[in-house]
Amino acid sequence: MPMTPAETTARLERALRGELSALAVLDRTSRVLLDVVPADIWCGVVLDPSTLLDTGGQHESGFPESSMRRLFEIEHVEQDDVDNLRALARRPGRVSLLSRSTHGRLDDSKYYREILHPLGLSDELRVLLRDGRRTWGLLVLCRDGHTRAFSSADLAVAEAVSVPACAALRRSLLLSGVDAGPLPDAPGWVVLDGDLEVRSMSPTAQHWLDRLQERHAPGRGKAGPYLMRALAVQARGEVAGAGAHVRAPTSAGRWISLRAWPVDQGGEPTTVVSVGPTDPGELTALVLDVYGLSPRARQIAQLVLLGRSTSEIARQLGVSAYTVQDHLKQIFDKVGVRSRRELVAELFFRHYVPQLAHPPLSTDGRLLGGPDG
């Protein structure tokens, strides 16, 4: 008999135990889900919740390389299709089926006409890995005309697994460890041509890109990571000079930032991408967000990190000291600590929020370990 949503969720929760990388979370979630909800093409993507741009993913069984540029344009630049990621992020549910969103009129969807139909695919199921208003990842499952249609039972299973998968994906972003040996502190650069192929790349950029959590099928030639190409497509669609920006976790537990700007070189569209360590201020906000703190709780946590007392925080925010203490209790519970001292230690030393008074540090605030760790 097919597994129920509850049985599938229980199996997934067992599979997601322990400290896992983002790719491992996507792999294990997809494997469990596909056993119950098969697909002919599937992929999993890690997303930056502030921009909804790709920051990594599992693409070995995903769309062919020839489809990716147009897919990125529809998804990140035009953003006007019925099940566009940004539209889904505004809806209350976690799953969406393209045939249902179009009320059976699939040809009304540009994404179906230009991406799915040419590949012989008949429908697409999207599963948002979301927590409240924040979307941390996306699973995409497609079936062709020879496979049975997705059912209500399939959608119920997908909805159920999205909850533990999202929790595990967020946990995977709270990586621990100490860097050993020297690390490049400056950003590198990449130049992409009009076809989004890598024209040139600095050694530093290659160093960072080699450590992204993104996996592909072999034989991609000069194509760079999907997240970099999606960023370039979005940058070209922005107003002149605006560019685009995304943060991504590496397999070693660091965060890097990619910024893309379109330039015109002799009439040929070109995109320049900088790749380097994430600014400490960005990392602080991201780590606090990963813990699922409310905007007010994040604000109080950041003031605690600056050494503010309860009374100072209360005066600055215009609230009572009792309100600050209530928020601190919630912060302690979510982070898993019991005091301000433990909170600072957890954020600064486990999750690399920079404490510049304690060198030696890399540019993102991580302790540089010597031969003895």
Coordinates of C-alpha atoms in Angstrom, one line a residue:
M1 CA 0.0 0.0 0.0
P2 CA 1.2 3.5 -0.7
M3 CA 2.7 5.4 2.3
T4 CA 0.5 8.0 4.0
P5 CA 1.7 11.6 4.5
A6 CA 2.3 10.9 8.2
E7 CA 4.3 7.7 7.4
T8 CA 6.3 9.5 4.8
T9 CA 7.0 12.4 7.2
A10 CA 8.1 10.0 9.9
R11 CA 10.5 8.3 7.5
L12 CA 11.9 11.6 6.3
E13 CA 12.4 12.9 9.9
R14 CA 14.5 9.8 10.6
A15 CA 16.5 10.4 7.4
L16 CA 17.2 14.0 8.3
R17 CA 18.7 13.4 11.7
G18 CA 22.2 14.7 12.5
E19 CA 24.2 17.5 11.1
L20 CA 23.7 17.6 7.3
S21 CA 24.8 19.9 4.5
A22 CA 22.1 21.7 2.4
L23 CA 22.8 19.3 -0.5
A24 CA 22.4 16.3 1.9
V25 CA 19.0 17.7 3.0
L26 CA 17.8 18.0 -0.6
D27 CA 19.1 14.6 -1.5
R28 CA 17.5 12.8 1.4
T29 CA 14.2 14.7 1.1
S30 CA 14.0 14.0 -2.6
R31 CA 14.8 10.3 -2.2
V32 CA 12.0 9.9 0.4
L33 CA 9.5 11.9 -1.6
L34 CA 10.3 10.3 -4.9
D35 CA 9.7 6.8 -3.4
V36 CA 6.1 7.9 -2.9
V37 CA 5.6 10.6 -5.6
P38 CA 7.7 9.5 -8.6
A39 CA 8.9 12.0 -11.2
D40 CA 10.6 11.9 -14.6
I41 CA 12.6 15.1 -14.0
W42 CA 13.3 16.6 -10.6
C43 CA 15.6 19.0 -8.9
G44 CA 16.0 20.7 -5.5
V45 CA 17.2 24.3 -5.0
V46 CA 18.4 26.2 -2.0
L47 CA 17.1 29.8 -2.0
D48 CA 18.2 33.1 -0.5
P49 CA 15.0 34.0 1.4
S50 CA 15.6 37.7 0.9
T51 CA 15.9 37.5 -2.9
L52 CA 14.5 34.1 -3.8
L53 CA 17.6 33.6 -6.0
D54 CA 19.3 30.2 -6.2
T55 CA 22.2 29.7 -3.8
G56 CA 22.9 26.0 -4.6
G57 CA 21.0 22.9 -5.4
Q58 CA 20.8 19.3 -6.7
H59 CA 20.4 19.3 -10.5
E60 CA 21.8 15.9 -11.6
S61 CA 18.2 14.8 -12.5
G62 CA 16.9 18.2 -13.5
F63 CA 16.3 20.2 -16.6
P64 CA 18.7 20.0 -19.5
E65 CA 21.3 22.7 -19.9
S66 CA 19.7 24.0 -23.0
S67 CA 16.6 25.0 -21.1
M68 CA 18.2 26.8 -18.2
R69 CA 18.8 30.3 -19.6
R70 CA 15.1 30.7 -20.7
L71 CA 14.0 29.2 -17.4
F72 CA 16.0 31.8 -15.5
E73 CA 14.5 34.6 -17.6
I74 CA 10.9 33.5 -16.9
E75 CA 11.6 32.8 -13.2
H76 CA 13.8 35.7 -12.2
V77 CA 13.3 38.5 -14.7
E78 CA 9.8 38.3 -16.2
Q79 CA 8.2 36.9 -13.0
D80 CA 4.7 36.9 -14.5
D81 CA 3.8 33.3 -14.9
V82 CA 1.0 31.8 -12.8
D83 CA 3.3 29.6 -10.6
N84 CA 6.3 31.9 -10.6
L85 CA 8.3 31.3 -7.4
R86 CA 7.6 34.8 -6.1
A87 CA 3.9 34.4 -6.6
L88 CA 4.0 31.1 -4.8
A89 CA 5.9 32.7 -1.9
R90 CA 3.0 35.1 -1.4
R91 CA 0.4 32.3 -1.2
P92 CA -0.4 30.5 2.0
G93 CA 0.3 26.9 0.8
R94 CA 3.5 24.9 0.4
V95 CA 2.6 23.0 -2.8
S96 CA 1.4 24.0 -6.2
L97 CA 0.5 22.0 -9.3
L98 CA 0.7 23.8 -12.6
S99 CA -2.3 22.1 -14.2
R100 CA -4.4 23.2 -11.2
S101 CA -3.1 26.7 -11.1
T102 CA -4.0 27.1 -14.8
H103 CA -7.4 25.3 -14.2
G104 CA -6.4 22.7 -16.8
R105 CA -5.4 25.3 -19.4
L106 CA -1.7 24.6 -19.4
D107 CA -1.1 26.4 -22.7
D108 CA -2.0 29.6 -20.8
S109 CA 1.3 29.2 -19.0
K110 CA 4.4 30.6 -20.7
Y111 CA 6.5 28.4 -18.5
Y112 CA 4.6 25.3 -19.8
R113 CA 4.8 26.4 -23.5
E114 CA 8.5 27.3 -23.5
I115 CA 10.0 24.9 -20.9
L116 CA 7.9 21.9 -20.1
H117 CA 6.1 21.1 -23.4
P118 CA 9.2 21.1 -25.6
L119 CA 10.7 18.5 -23.2
G120 CA 7.6 16.3 -23.4
L121 CA 6.6 17.1 -19.8
S122 CA 2.9 17.2 -19.0
D123 CA 2.9 18.8 -15.5
E124 CA 5.0 20.2 -12.7
L125 CA 4.7 20.0 -8.9
R126 CA 6.5 22.6 -6.9
V127 CA 7.1 22.2 -3.2
L128 CA 8.2 25.3 -1.2
L129 CA 10.4 24.7 1.8
R130 CA 9.1 27.6 3.8
D131 CA 8.7 28.7 7.4
G132 CA 6.1 31.5 7.7
R133 CA 6.9 34.1 5.1
R134 CA 10.5 32.9 4.5
T135 CA 11.2 30.4 1.7
W136 CA 14.5 28.6 2.1
G137 CA 14.3 26.0 -0.7
L138 CA 12.2 24.5 -3.6
L139 CA 11.6 21.0 -4.9
V140 CA 10.5 20.6 -8.5
L141 CA 9.0 17.4 -9.7
C142 CA 7.9 16.9 -13.4
R143 CA 6.1 14.1 -15.2
D144 CA 5.8 13.3 -18.8
G145 CA 2.8 12.2 -20.8
H146 CA 3.6 8.5 -20.2
T147 CA 3.4 8.8 -16.4
R148 CA 0.1 9.0 -14.4
A149 CA -1.0 12.5 -13.5
F150 CA -0.2 13.9 -10.1
S151 CA -3.0 13.2 -7.6
S152 CA -4.4 14.9 -4.5
A153 CA -2.7 12.2 -2.5
D154 CA 0.7 13.1 -4.1
L155 CA 0.1 16.8 -3.2
A156 CA -0.8 15.8 0.4
V157 CA 2.5 13.9 0.8
A158 CA 4.5 16.7 -0.7
E159 CA 2.9 19.2 1.6
A160 CA 3.6 17.1 4.6
V161 CA 7.3 16.5 3.9
S162 CA 8.0 20.2 3.2
V163 CA 7.8 20.9 7.0
P164 CA 10.6 18.7 8.3
A165 CA 12.6 19.4 5.1
C166 CA 12.5 23.1 5.7
A167 CA 13.5 22.7 9.3
A168 CA 16.4 20.5 8.3
L169 CA 17.5 23.0 5.5
R170 CA 17.5 25.8 8.0
R171 CA 19.5 23.8 10.4
S172 CA 22.0 23.0 7.6
L173 CA 22.7 26.7 7.3
L174 CA 23.9 26.8 10.9
L175 CA 27.2 25.1 10.2
S176 CA 30.0 24.8 12.7
G177 CA 33.7 24.3 12.4
V178 CA 37.0 26.2 12.3
D179 CA 38.9 27.1 9.2
A180 CA 42.4 25.5 8.9
G181 CA 45.1 27.3 7.0
P182 CA 45.0 30.6 5.0
L183 CA 41.9 31.7 3.2
P184 CA 41.5 34.3 0.4
D185 CA 40.0 37.4 1.8
A186 CA 39.4 39.5 -1.3
P187 CA 36.6 38.8 -3.8
G188 CA 37.4 37.3 -7.2
W189 CA 35.7 38.0 -10.5
V190 CA 34.0 36.2 -13.4
V191 CA 33.1 37.5 -16.8
L192 CA 30.2 35.9 -18.6
D193 CA 29.4 36.3 -22.3
G194 CA 26.1 36.9 -23.9
D195 CA 25.3 33.1 -23.7
L196 CA 26.1 33.0 -20.0
E197 CA 29.3 31.0 -20.7
V198 CA 32.4 31.8 -18.6
R199 CA 34.7 33.9 -20.7
S200 CA 37.3 34.5 -17.9
M201 CA 37.7 33.9 -14.2
S202 CA 40.2 34.8 -11.5
P203 CA 41.7 32.1 -9.4
T204 CA 40.1 33.5 -6.3
A205 CA 36.6 33.3 -7.9
Q206 CA 37.4 29.7 -8.9
H207 CA 38.3 28.9 -5.3
W208 CA 34.9 30.1 -4.0
L209 CA 32.8 28.7 -6.8
D210 CA 34.4 25.2 -6.4
R211 CA 33.0 25.2 -2.9
L212 CA 29.4 26.0 -3.6
Q213 CA 26.7 23.4 -2.7
E214 CA 25.5 22.8 -6.2
R215 CA 25.6 19.5 -8.1
H216 CA 25.1 18.9 -11.8
A217 CA 25.1 16.1 -14.4
P218 CA 28.6 15.9 -16.2
G219 CA 29.5 17.5 -19.5
R220 CA 28.4 21.1 -19.0
G221 CA 31.4 22.7 -20.8
K222 CA 32.1 26.3 -19.8
A223 CA 28.8 26.8 -18.1
G224 CA 29.2 28.2 -14.5
P225 CA 27.0 27.3 -11.5
Y226 CA 23.3 27.8 -12.0
L227 CA 23.1 30.2 -9.1
M228 CA 25.6 32.5 -10.8
R229 CA 23.8 32.3 -14.1
A230 CA 20.4 33.0 -12.5
L231 CA 22.0 36.0 -10.9
A232 CA 23.4 37.2 -14.2
V233 CA 20.0 36.8 -15.9
Q234 CA 18.3 38.8 -13.1
A235 CA 21.0 41.5 -13.3
R236 CA 20.4 42.0 -17.0
G237 CA 16.7 42.4 -16.3
E238 CA 17.2 45.1 -13.7
V239 CA 17.3 48.9 -14.3
A240 CA 20.6 50.1 -15.7
G241 CA 23.4 49.8 -13.1
A242 CA 21.3 48.2 -10.4
G243 CA 22.9 44.8 -10.6
A244 CA 21.8 41.8 -8.5
H245 CA 23.1 40.2 -5.3
V246 CA 22.8 36.8 -3.6
R247 CA 24.5 35.0 -0.6
A248 CA 25.3 31.3 -0.7
P249 CA 26.6 28.8 1.7
T250 CA 29.7 26.7 0.8
S251 CA 30.4 23.1 1.5
A252 CA 32.9 24.1 4.1
G253 CA 30.5 26.2 6.2
R254 CA 31.4 29.7 5.0
W255 CA 29.1 32.2 3.3
I256 CA 30.0 33.9 0.1
S257 CA 28.4 36.8 -1.7
L258 CA 27.9 37.1 -5.5
R259 CA 27.2 40.4 -7.1
A260 CA 26.5 40.8 -10.9
W261 CA 26.5 43.8 -13.1
P262 CA 25.7 43.9 -16.9
V263 CA 28.2 45.8 -19.0
D264 CA 28.3 46.5 -22.8
Q265 CA 31.6 45.6 -24.4
G266 CA 31.6 46.6 -28.1
G267 CA 27.9 45.8 -28.4
E268 CA 28.1 42.3 -26.9
P269 CA 26.1 41.8 -23.7
T270 CA 28.5 40.9 -20.9
T271 CA 28.1 40.3 -17.2
V272 CA 30.7 40.8 -14.6
V273 CA 30.3 38.8 -11.3
S274 CA 32.2 39.4 -8.1
V275 CA 32.6 36.4 -5.8
G276 CA 33.9 36.7 -2.3
P277 CA 33.3 36.4 1.5
T278 CA 30.0 37.7 2.8
D279 CA 30.1 41.0 4.7
P280 CA 29.9 40.4 8.5
G281 CA 26.8 42.7 8.8
E282 CA 25.0 40.6 6.2
L283 CA 26.0 37.4 7.9
T284 CA 24.8 38.5 11.3
A285 CA 21.3 39.2 9.9
L286 CA 21.2 36.0 8.0
V287 CA 22.2 33.8 11.0
L288 CA 19.6 35.4 13.2
D289 CA 17.0 35.0 10.5
V290 CA 17.8 31.3 10.1
Y291 CA 17.0 30.8 13.8
G292 CA 13.4 31.9 13.0
L293 CA 13.5 35.0 15.2
S294 CA 10.8 37.7 14.7
P295 CA 11.9 41.1 13.4
R296 CA 11.7 42.5 17.0
A297 CA 13.5 39.5 18.4
R298 CA 16.3 39.9 15.8
Q299 CA 16.6 43.6 16.7
I300 CA 16.9 42.8 20.4
A301 CA 19.4 39.9 19.7
Q302 CA 21.6 42.3 17.7
L303 CA 21.5 44.8 20.5
V304 CA 22.6 42.1 23.0
L305 CA 25.5 41.3 20.7
L306 CA 26.5 45.0 20.9
G307 CA 26.6 44.7 24.7
R308 CA 23.4 46.7 25.5
S309 CA 21.8 46.1 28.9
T310 CA 18.0 45.4 29.3
S311 CA 17.3 49.0 30.3
E312 CA 19.3 50.4 27.4
I313 CA 17.5 48.1 24.9
A314 CA 14.1 49.1 26.4
R315 CA 14.9 52.9 26.1
Q316 CA 16.2 52.5 22.6
L317 CA 13.2 50.6 21.4
G318 CA 10.6 52.4 23.4
V319 CA 9.3 49.3 25.2
S320 CA 9.3 48.2 28.8
A321 CA 12.1 46.1 30.4
Y322 CA 9.5 43.3 31.0
T323 CA 8.9 43.2 27.2
V324 CA 12.6 43.0 26.5
Q325 CA 12.9 40.1 29.0
D326 CA 10.0 38.3 27.4
H327 CA 11.7 38.5 24.0
L328 CA 15.0 37.4 25.5
K329 CA 13.3 34.2 26.8
Q330 CA 11.9 33.5 23.4
I331 CA 15.3 34.1 21.8
F332 CA 17.0 31.8 24.3
D333 CA 14.5 29.0 23.6
K334 CA 14.9 29.3 19.8
V335 CA 18.7 29.4 19.9
G336 CA 18.9 26.7 22.6
V337 CA 20.8 28.7 25.2
R338 CA 20.1 29.9 28.8
S339 CA 21.8 33.2 29.2
R340 CA 23.1 36.3 27.4
R341 CA 26.6 34.9 27.7
E342 CA 25.7 31.6 26.1
L343 CA 23.8 33.5 23.3
V344 CA 26.9 35.6 22.4
A345 CA 29.1 32.5 22.5
E346 CA 26.7 30.5 20.3
L347 CA 26.3 33.2 17.7
F348 CA 29.9 34.4 17.7
F349 CA 31.9 31.2 17.9
R350 CA 29.6 28.5 16.6
H351 CA 28.0 30.4 13.7
Y352 CA 30.8 32.9 12.9
V353 CA 29.1 36.1 13.6
P354 CA 32.3 38.3 13.8
Q355 CA 33.7 39.3 17.2
L356 CA 36.5 41.6 16.0
A357 CA 38.0 42.0 19.5
H358 CA 39.2 38.4 19.3
P359 CA 41.6 38.0 16.4
P360 CA 42.8 36.2 14.4
L361 CA 39.8 36.1 12.2
S362 CA 39.0 35.7 8.5
T363 CA 37.0 38.4 6.8
D364 CA 33.6 36.8 7.7
G365 CA 34.6 36.6 11.3
R366 CA 35.6 32.9 11.5
L367 CA 38.4 31.8 13.7
L368 CA 41.4 30.7 11.8
G369 CA 42.6 27.4 13.2
G370 CA 46.3 26.4 13.5
P371 CA 47.8 22.9 13.4
D372 CA 46.2 22.0 16.7
G373 CA 42.7 23.2 15.6

